[in-house]
XYZ file of C-alpha atoms in Angstrom:
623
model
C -44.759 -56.365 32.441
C -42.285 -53.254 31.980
C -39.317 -55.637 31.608
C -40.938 -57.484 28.709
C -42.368 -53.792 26.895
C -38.024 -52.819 26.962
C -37.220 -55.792 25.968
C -39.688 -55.957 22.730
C -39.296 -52.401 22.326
C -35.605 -53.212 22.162
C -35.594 -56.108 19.876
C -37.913 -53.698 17.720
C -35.153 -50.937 17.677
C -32.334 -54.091 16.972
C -34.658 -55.304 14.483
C -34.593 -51.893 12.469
C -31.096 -51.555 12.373
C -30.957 -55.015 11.342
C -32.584 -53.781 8.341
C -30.342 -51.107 7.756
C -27.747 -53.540 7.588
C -29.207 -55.562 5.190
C -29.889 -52.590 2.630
C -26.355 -51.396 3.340
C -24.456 -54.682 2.809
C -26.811 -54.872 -0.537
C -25.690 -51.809 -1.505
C -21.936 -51.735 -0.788
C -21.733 -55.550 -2.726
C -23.463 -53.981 -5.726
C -21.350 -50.814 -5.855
C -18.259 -52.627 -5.113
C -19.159 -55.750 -7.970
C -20.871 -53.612 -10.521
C -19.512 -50.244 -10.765
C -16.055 -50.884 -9.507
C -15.518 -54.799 -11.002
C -13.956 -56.020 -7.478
C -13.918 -60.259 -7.552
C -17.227 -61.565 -5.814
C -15.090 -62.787 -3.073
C -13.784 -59.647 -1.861
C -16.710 -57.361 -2.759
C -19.143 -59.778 -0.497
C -16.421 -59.799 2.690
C -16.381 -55.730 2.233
C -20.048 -55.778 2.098
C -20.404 -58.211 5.383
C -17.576 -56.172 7.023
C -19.321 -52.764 6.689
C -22.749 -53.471 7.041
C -21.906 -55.061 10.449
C -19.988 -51.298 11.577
C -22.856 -49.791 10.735
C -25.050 -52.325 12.610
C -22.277 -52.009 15.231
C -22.731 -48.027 15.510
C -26.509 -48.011 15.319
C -26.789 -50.120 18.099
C -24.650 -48.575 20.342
C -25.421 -45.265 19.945
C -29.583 -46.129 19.659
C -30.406 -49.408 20.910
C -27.822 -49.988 23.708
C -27.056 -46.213 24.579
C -28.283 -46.589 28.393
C -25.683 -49.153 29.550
C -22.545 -48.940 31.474
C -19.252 -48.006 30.309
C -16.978 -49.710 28.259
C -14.445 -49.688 25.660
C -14.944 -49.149 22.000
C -12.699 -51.804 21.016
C -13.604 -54.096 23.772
C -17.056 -54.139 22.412
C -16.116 -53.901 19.008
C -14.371 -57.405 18.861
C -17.425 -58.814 21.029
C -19.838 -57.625 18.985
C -17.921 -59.524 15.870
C -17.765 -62.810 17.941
C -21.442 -62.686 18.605
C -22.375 -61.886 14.883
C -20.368 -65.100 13.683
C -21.804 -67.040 16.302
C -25.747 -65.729 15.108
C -24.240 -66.733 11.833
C -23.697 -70.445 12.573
C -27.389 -70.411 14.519
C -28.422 -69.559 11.211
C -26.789 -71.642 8.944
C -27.611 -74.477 11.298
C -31.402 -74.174 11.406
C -30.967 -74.160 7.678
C -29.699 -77.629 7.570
C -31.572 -79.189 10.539
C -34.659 -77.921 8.713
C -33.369 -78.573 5.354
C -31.938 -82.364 6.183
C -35.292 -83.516 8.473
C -38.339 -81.398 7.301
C -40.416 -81.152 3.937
C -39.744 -77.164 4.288
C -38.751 -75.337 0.799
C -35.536 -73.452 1.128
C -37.049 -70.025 1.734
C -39.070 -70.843 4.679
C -36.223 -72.534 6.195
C -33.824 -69.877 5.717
C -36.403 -67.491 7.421
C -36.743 -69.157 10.192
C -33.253 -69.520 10.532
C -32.728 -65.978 10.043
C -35.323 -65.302 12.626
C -33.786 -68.130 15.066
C -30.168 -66.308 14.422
C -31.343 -62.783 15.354
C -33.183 -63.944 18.900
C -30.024 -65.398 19.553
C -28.068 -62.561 18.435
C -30.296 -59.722 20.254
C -29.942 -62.023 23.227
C -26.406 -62.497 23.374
C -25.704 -58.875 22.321
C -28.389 -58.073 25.425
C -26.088 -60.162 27.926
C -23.004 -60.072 26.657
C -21.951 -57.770 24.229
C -23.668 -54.205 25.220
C -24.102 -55.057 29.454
C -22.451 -51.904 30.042
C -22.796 -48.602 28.180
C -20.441 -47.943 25.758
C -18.122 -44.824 26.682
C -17.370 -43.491 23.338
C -17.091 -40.014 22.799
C -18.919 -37.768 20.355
C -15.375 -37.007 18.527
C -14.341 -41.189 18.806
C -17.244 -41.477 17.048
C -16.579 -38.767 14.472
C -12.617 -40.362 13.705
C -14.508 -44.071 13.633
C -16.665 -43.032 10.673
C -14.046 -40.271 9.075
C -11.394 -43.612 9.033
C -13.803 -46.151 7.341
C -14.949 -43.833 4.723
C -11.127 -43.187 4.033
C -10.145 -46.323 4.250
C -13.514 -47.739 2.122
C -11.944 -45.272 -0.953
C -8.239 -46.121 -0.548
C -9.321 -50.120 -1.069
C -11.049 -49.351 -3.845
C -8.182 -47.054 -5.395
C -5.621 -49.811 -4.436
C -7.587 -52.255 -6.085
C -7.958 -49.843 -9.521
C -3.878 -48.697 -9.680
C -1.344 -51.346 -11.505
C 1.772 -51.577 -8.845
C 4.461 -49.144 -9.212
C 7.855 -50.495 -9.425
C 8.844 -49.811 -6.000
C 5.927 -51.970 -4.994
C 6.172 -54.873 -7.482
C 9.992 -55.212 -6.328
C 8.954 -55.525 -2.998
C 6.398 -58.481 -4.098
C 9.474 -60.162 -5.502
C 11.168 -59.747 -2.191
C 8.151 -62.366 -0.738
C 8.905 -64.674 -3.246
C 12.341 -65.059 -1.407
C 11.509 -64.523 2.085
C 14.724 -63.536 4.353
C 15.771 -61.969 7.234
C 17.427 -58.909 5.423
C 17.450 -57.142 1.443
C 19.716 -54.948 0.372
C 17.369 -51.914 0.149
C 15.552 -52.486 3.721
C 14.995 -54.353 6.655
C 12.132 -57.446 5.951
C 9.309 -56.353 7.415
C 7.829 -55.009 4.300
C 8.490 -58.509 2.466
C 6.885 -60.691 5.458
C 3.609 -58.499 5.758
C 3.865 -58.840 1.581
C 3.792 -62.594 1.518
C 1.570 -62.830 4.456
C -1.064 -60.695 2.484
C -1.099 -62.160 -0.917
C -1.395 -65.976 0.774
C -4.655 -65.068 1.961
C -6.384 -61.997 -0.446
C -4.224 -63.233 -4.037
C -1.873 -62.074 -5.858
C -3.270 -59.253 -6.760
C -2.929 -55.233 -6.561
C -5.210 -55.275 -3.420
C -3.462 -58.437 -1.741
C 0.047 -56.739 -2.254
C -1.558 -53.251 -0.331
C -3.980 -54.296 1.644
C -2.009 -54.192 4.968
C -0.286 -51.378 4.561
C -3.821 -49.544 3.355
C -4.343 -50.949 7.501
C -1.352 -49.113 8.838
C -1.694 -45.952 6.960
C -5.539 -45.628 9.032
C -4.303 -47.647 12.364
C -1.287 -44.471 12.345
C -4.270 -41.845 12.598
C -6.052 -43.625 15.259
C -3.025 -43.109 17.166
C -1.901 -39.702 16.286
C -5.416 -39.259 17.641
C -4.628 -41.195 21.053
C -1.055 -39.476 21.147
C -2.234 -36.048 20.421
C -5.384 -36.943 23.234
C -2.127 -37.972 25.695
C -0.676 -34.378 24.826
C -3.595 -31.950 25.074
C -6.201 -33.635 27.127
C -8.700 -32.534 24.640
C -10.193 -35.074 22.313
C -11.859 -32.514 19.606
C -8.166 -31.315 19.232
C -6.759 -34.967 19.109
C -9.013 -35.401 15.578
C -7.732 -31.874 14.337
C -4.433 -33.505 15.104
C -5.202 -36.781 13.427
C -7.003 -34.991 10.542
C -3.455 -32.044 10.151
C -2.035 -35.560 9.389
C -4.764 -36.446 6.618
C -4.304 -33.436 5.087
C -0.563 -33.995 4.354
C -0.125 -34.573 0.710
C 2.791 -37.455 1.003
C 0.780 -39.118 3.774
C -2.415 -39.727 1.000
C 0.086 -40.981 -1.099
C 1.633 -43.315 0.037
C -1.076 -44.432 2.075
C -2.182 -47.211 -0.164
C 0.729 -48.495 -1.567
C 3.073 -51.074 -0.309
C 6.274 -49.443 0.855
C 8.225 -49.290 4.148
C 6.969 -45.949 5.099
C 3.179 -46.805 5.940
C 4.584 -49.576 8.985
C 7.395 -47.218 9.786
C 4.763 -44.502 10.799
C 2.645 -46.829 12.471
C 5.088 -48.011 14.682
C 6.790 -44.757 15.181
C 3.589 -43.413 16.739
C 2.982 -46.233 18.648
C 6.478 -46.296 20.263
C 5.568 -42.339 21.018
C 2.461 -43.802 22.870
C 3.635 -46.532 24.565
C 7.208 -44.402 25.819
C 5.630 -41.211 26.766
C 3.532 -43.555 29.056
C 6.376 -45.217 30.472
C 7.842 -41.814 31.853
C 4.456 -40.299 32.707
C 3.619 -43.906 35.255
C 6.545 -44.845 35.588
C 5.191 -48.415 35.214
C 8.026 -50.986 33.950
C 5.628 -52.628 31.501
C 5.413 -49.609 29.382
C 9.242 -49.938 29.014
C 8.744 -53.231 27.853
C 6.175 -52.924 24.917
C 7.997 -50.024 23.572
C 11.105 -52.194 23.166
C 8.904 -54.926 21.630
C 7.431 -51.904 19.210
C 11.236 -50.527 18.419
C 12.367 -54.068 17.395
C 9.573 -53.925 14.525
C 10.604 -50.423 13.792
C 14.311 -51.638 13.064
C 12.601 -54.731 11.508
C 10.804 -51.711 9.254
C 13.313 -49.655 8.217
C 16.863 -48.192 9.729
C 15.128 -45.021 10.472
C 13.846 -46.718 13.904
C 17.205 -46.405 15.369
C 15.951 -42.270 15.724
C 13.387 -43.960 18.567
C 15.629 -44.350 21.214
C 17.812 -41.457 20.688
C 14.864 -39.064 20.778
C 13.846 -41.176 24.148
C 17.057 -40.306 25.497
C 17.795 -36.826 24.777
C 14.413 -36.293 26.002
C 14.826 -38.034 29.614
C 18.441 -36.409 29.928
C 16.942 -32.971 29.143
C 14.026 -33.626 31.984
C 14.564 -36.122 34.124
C 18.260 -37.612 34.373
C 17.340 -39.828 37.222
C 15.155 -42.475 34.711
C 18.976 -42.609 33.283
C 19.396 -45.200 35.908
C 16.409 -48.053 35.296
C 17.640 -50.757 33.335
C 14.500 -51.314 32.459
C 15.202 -48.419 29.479
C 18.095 -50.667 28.610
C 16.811 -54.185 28.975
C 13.657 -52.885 26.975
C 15.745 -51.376 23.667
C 17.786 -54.983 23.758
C 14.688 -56.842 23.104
C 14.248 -54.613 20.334
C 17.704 -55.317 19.143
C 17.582 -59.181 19.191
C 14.463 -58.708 17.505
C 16.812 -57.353 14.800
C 19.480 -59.287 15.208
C 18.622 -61.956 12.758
C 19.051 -58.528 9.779
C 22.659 -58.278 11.418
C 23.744 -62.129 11.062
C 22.206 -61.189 7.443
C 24.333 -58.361 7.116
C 27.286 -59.933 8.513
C 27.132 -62.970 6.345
C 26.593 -60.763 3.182
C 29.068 -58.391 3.687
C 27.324 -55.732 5.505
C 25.737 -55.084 2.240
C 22.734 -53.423 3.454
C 24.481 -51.444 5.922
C 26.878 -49.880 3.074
C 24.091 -49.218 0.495
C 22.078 -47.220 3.449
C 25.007 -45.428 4.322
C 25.865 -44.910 0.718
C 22.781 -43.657 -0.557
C 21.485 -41.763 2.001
C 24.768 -40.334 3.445
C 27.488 -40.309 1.567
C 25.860 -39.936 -1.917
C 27.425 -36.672 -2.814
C 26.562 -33.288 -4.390
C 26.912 -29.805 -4.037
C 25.484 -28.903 -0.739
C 23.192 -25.930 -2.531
C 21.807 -28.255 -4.560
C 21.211 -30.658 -2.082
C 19.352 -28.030 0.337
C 17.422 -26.526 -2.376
C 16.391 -30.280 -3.179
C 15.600 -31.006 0.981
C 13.125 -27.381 0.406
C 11.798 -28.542 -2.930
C 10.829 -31.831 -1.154
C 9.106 -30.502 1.915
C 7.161 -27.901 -0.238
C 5.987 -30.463 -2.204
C 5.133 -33.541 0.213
C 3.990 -31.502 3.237
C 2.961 -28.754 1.031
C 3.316 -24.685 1.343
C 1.341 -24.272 4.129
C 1.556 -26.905 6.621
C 5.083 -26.395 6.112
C 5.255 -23.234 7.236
C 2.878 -23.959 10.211
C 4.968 -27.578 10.979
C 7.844 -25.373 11.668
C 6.599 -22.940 13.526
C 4.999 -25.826 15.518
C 8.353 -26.995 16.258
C 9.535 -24.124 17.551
C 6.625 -23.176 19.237
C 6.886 -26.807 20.810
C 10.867 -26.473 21.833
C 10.100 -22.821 23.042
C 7.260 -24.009 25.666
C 9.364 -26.912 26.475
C 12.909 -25.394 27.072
C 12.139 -22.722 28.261
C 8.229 -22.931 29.859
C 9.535 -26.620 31.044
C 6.147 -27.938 29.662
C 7.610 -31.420 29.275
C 4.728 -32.638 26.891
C 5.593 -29.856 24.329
C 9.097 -30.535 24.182
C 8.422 -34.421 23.976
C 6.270 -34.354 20.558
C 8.622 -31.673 19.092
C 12.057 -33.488 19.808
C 10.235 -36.842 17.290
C 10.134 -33.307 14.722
C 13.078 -31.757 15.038
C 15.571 -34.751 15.853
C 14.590 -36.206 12.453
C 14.281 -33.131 10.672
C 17.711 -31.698 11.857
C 19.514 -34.980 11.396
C 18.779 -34.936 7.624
C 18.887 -31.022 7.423
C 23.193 -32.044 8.144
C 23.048 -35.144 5.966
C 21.872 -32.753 2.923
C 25.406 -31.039 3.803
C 27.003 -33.640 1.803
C 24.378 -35.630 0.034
C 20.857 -35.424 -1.342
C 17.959 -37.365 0.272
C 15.331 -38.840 -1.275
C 11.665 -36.155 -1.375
C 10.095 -38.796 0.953
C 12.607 -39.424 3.510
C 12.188 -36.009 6.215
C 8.443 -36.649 5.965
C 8.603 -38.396 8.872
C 9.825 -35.564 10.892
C 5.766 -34.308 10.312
C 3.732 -37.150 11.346
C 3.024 -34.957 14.836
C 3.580 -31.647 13.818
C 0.227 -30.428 13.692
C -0.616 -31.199 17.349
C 0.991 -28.198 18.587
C -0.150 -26.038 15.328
C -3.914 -27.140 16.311
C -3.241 -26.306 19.662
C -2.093 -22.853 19.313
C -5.159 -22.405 16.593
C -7.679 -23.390 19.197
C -6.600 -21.974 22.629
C -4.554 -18.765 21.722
C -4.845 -17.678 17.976
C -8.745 -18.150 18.489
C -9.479 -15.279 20.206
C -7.012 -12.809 19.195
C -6.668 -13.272 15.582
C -10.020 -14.801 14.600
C -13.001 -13.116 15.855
C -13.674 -12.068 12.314
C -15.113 -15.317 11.703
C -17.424 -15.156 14.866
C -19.102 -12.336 13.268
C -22.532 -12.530 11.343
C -21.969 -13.791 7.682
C -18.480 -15.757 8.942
C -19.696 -19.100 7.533
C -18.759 -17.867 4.339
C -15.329 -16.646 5.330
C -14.774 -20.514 6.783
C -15.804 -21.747 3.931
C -13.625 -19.948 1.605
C -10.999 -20.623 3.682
C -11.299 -24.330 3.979
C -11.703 -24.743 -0.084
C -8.202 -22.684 0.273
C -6.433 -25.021 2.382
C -7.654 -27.796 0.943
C -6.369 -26.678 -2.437
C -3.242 -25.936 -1.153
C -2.688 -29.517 0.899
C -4.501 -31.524 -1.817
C -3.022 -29.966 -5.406
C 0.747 -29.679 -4.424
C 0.584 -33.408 -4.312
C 1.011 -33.202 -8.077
C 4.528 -32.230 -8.890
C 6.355 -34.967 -6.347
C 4.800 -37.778 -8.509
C 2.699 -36.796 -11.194
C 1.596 -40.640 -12.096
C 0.139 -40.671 -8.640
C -2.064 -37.956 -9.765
C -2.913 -38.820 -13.205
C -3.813 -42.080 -11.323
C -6.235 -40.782 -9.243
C -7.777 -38.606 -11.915
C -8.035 -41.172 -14.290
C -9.661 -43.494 -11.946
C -12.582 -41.202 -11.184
C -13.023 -39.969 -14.629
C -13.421 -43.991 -15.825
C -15.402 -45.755 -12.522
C -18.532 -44.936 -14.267
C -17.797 -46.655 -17.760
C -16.532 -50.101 -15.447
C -12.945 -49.480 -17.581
C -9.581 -50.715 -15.801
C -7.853 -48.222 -13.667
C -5.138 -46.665 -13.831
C -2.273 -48.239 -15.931
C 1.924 -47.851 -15.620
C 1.678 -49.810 -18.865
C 3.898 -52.929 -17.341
C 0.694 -55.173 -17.389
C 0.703 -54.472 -21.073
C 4.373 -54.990 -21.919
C 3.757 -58.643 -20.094
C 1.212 -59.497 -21.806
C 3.610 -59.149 -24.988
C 6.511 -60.950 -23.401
C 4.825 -63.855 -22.192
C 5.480 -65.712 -25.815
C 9.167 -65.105 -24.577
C 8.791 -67.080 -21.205
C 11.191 -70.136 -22.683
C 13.673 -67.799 -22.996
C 15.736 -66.159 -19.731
C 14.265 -62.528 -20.153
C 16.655 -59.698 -18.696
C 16.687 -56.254 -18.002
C 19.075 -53.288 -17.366
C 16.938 -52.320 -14.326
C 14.756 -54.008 -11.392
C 11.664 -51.547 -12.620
C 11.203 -53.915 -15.231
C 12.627 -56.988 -13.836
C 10.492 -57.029 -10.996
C 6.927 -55.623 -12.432
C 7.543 -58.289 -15.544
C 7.807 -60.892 -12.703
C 4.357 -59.682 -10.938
C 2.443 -59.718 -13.973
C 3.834 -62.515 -15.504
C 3.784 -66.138 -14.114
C 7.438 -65.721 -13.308
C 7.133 -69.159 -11.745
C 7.881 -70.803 -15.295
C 10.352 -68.376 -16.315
C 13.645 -66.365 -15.553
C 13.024 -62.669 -15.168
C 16.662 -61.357 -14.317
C 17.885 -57.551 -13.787
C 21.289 -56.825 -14.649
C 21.892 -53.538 -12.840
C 23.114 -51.813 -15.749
C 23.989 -48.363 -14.826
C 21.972 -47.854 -11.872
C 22.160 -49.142 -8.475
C 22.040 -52.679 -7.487
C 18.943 -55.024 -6.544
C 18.594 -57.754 -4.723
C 18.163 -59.939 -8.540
C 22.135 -60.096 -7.891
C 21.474 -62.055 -4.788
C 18.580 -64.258 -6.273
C 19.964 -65.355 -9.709
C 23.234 -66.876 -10.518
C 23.766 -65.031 -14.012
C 26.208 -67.760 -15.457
C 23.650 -70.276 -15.672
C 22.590 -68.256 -18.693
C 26.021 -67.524 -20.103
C 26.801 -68.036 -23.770
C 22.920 -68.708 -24.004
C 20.483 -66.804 -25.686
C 18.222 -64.601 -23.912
C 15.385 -61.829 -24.438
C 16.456 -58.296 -23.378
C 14.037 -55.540 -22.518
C 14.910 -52.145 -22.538
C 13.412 -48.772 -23.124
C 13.063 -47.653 -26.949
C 16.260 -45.719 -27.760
C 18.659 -48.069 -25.724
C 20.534 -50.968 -27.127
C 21.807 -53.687 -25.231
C 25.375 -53.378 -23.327
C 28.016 -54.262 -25.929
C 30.675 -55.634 -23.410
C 27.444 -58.204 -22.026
C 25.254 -59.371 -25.108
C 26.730 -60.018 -28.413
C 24.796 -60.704 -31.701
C 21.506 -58.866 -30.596
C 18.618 -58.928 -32.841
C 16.162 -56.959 -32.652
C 12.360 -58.403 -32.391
C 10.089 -56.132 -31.544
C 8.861 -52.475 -30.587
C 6.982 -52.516 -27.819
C 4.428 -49.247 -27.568
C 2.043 -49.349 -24.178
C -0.622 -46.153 -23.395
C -0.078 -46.313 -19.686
C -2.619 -43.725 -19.266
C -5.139 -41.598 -21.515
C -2.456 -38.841 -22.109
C 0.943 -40.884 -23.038
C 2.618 -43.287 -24.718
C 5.823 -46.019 -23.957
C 8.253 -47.603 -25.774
C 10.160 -50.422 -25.002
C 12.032 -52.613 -27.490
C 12.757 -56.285 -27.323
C 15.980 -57.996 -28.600
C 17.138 -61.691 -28.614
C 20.753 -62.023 -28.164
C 23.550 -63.817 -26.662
C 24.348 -63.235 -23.085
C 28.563 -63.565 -22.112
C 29.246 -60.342 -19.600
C 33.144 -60.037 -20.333
């Protein structure tokens, strides 16, 4: 008699959440369909997607919260399976009742419905929550402060035209290979895989890497939980990393840097593992997880070196498992395909890396002022200041305290850091490149903040009326992480402004004006259509059906593209073709002769500004 009360008092409390479901998948379809215009498709998977979390959460946390322990993911994935599986118990009454019964479609759906959630309660009873979930009160708290992130950077990537940067990469799936001139593939795989399933759309080209930018603060979280032992300063870690202007940025669109931080922090994981149990697996994975770094971008080849350093600085004796060295040649095969790439193009990529990034040139006060400028801007004033003395703080308890942990999150700072610090010497980097020198910096900042400057410097704010000092205090960080965003790329941020001050009139997003300008050179398509630049070349190609037409960059003046590589230019010579420049610029003398000019081209990329770009027909011969 007890054992039937629990279990109808439990299907009661499943049965309520049920219903929370239901409003919040109603909810979340009509927000994302009618305020925010997302396809029907997309909006209803979103809706599904999040009303089963919050189904998920409810009934761990309320119906289930007296089982044994388990994992969060473990359950997580079983709870999905059994949801599909109450799906097609649904679905299925439907038809039997449908196909062999006089029943009108309502009733039959009910009782499906009904027959689905027995069968779902049930197998969720048995299956899915047998043992209480162990989830902390702070895995909870990064659970629900990553989905609402991640629920406003899908609808931001699906309101922003692609940047150039991004659109070129999309041309990069169109001609999948195992190496570009710019970067490694990865970026054009994950690309192609993407748009085959969600479109080619803004969202399909950045969905994945929207994935990688949250998946990398899950595990700063794990790595900074693997530091301190403490999981409420684990989320401060993970949500230092949040707070980093750059990070936000780049965070939902599709460019090398989102993978490259995921699988820089899971290499951290997976390594610092390795030494700590000494367990030969461990060596393994993070070999598997450096090959995808190289596979990412050159910048993984800092992985092993800062695994080195660190075991020759502790532990000298680990010098001798070959299980280090078997474990980084995996991750070198991996990239081995890139080198027989390389080697069969003339190291190409090899010598632009080492061009651009090293060897570029430049007075070296110019350059370092440029390396300050940079960090000011993408990691901002303040977390600057408290990243370095993070560092330091990290190297000082390491060196000389011999707290191993401390010196093993600062070396993935400083190594970085002081390896393009020298580079500047002689030539300029890029702003975004040293920004990954940050990804762990806060963990020892929010560790000194919560066991040492706590007590000594901020008993102030444990004093009656403190709330309010907190509060201005917060609204002052957050200004400072949050608004110094703006000078690095000020599109970005006219992007994100725009966006929220149109949502509520259902207007497009934010423009870069490209969409326009192809919309105007589509009665063009018979013609090849070139450009001096892959900015246009390849954002022409994404929003045009470049299937039907030739959309070439010629490189004028700036650096070369992988358009080089893709078109053979002669099959155009002596022929007419369109050329697109900006207004002002005439086309090459010594490569187009008899150009006519056709048209001005004038685009309102945004509420604020106008673009010109002018199109000529002429005769393409490249002396």
């Amino acid at each position: 008699m007890q054992a039937r009360k629990e279990i109808i008092r439990r299907y009661a409390k499943f049965g309520i959440v049920g219903l929370s479901g239901l409003l919040v998948n109603i909810s979340i379809a009509y927000i994302l369909k009618s305020i925010f215009s997302i396809e029907s498709l997309i909006a209803s998977s979103l809706a599904i997607e999040v009303s089963i979390l919050n189904n998920f959460f409810w009934n761990s946390i309320w119906t289930w919260r007296d089982r044994e322990q388990e994992d969060i993911w473990v359950r997580l994935l079983k709870y999905h399976v059994t949801v599909s599986l109450g799906a097609i118990i649904n679905m299925g009454a439907d038809f039997l009742l449908l196909k062999y019964t006089t029943m009108q479609y309502i009733q039959a759906h009910c009782i499906g419905v009904f027959a689905g959630s027995i069968f779902n309660f049930l197998l969720n009873d048995k299956w899915t929550f047998n043992k209480k979930l162990a989830i902390h009160r702070w895995d909870a708290i990064l659970f629900l402060f990553i989905g609402l992130i991640t629920y406003f950077e899908i609808i931001l990537a699906k309101r922003v035209e692609l940047f150039f940067d991004e659109a070129y990469y999309w041309v990069w799936a169109q001609h999948l290979s195992p190496g570009y001139l710019d970067h490694p593939p990865f970026v054009a795989w994950i690309i192609y895989i993407s748009t085959s399933i969600l479109g080619k759309t803004e969202l399909g080209v950045r969905m994945p890497f929207i994935v990688f930018s949250s998946l990398t603060t899950i595990l700063v979280y794990y790595l900074a939980h693997e530091i301190l032992r403490n999981k409420k300063m684990a989320f401060w870690s993970a949500f230092y990393v949040r707070l980093l202007p750059l990070f936000n940025i780049v965070g939902i669109l599709a460019i090398p840097d989102n993978p490259l931080f995921f699988f820089w922090t899971l290499y951290a994981i997976i390594t610092y593992r390795a030494i700590k149990t000494d367990e030969k697996k461990f060596w393994y994975y993070a070999g598997v997880v450096f090959g995808f770094s190289l596979l990412t971008k050159y910048f993984g080849f800092f992985l092993p070196l800062i695994t080195f350093f660190f075991i020759f600085l502790t532990n000298r004796k680990l010098l001798f498992k070959k299980e280090i060295y078997f474990s980084h040649l995996i991750g070198f095969l991996m990239f081995l395909p890139n080198i027989l790439w390389n080697l069969s193009h003339g190291f190409a990529s090899f010598k632009f890396q080492l061009s651009h990034g090293f060897m570029s040139g430049g007075h070296t006060f110019y350059n370092l002022r440029f390396l300050a400028e940079a960090l000011l801007i993408t990691v901002s004033p303040l977390a600057l200041f408290a990243s370095i003395w993070g560092i330091i703080l990290g190297l000082y308890r390491g060196l000389l305290r011999k707290e191993r942990r401390f010196l093993y999150i600062s070396l993935y700072s400083f190594i970085p850091f002081m390896t393009f610090f020298l580079t500047s010497l002689k030539s300029r980097p890029e702003a975004h490149w040293p920004f990954i020198s940050f990804i762990f910096s806060g963990i020892p900042v929010v560790y000194t903040i919560f066991l040492h400057l706590k007590g000594r410097y901020l008993r102030v704010l444990q004093k009656p009326g403190s709330h309010l000092i907190r509060v201005a205090l917060s609204i002052l960080i957050l200004i400072n992480f949050l608004l110094f965003a703006s000078p690095l790329n000020a599109n970005i941020t006219k992007a994100i402004t725009y966006f929220y001050d149109r949502v509520s009139e259902k207007k497009t997003g934010f423009e870069t004006g490209f969409k326009q300008l192809a919309e105007k050179v589509k009665k063009y398509k018979d013609y090849p259509i070139l450009t001096p630049n892959y900015h246009i070349a390849s954002e022409l190609a994404f929003y045009m059906d470049s299937s039907n037409c030739c959309i070439y960059s010629i490189d004028f003046k700036t650096r070369p593209s992988m358009f080089r590589y893709w078109i053979d230019d002669s099959n155009f010579m002596g022929q007419e073709v369109i050329f697109i420049t900006y207004s002002g610029h005439s086309p090459p003398a010594d490569m187009f002769e008899n150009p006519i000019k056709l048209e001005e081209v004038i685009v309102k990329p945004n509420f604020s500004e106008f673009r010109g770009y002018t199109i000529y027909k002429a005769v393409y011969t490249k002396k």
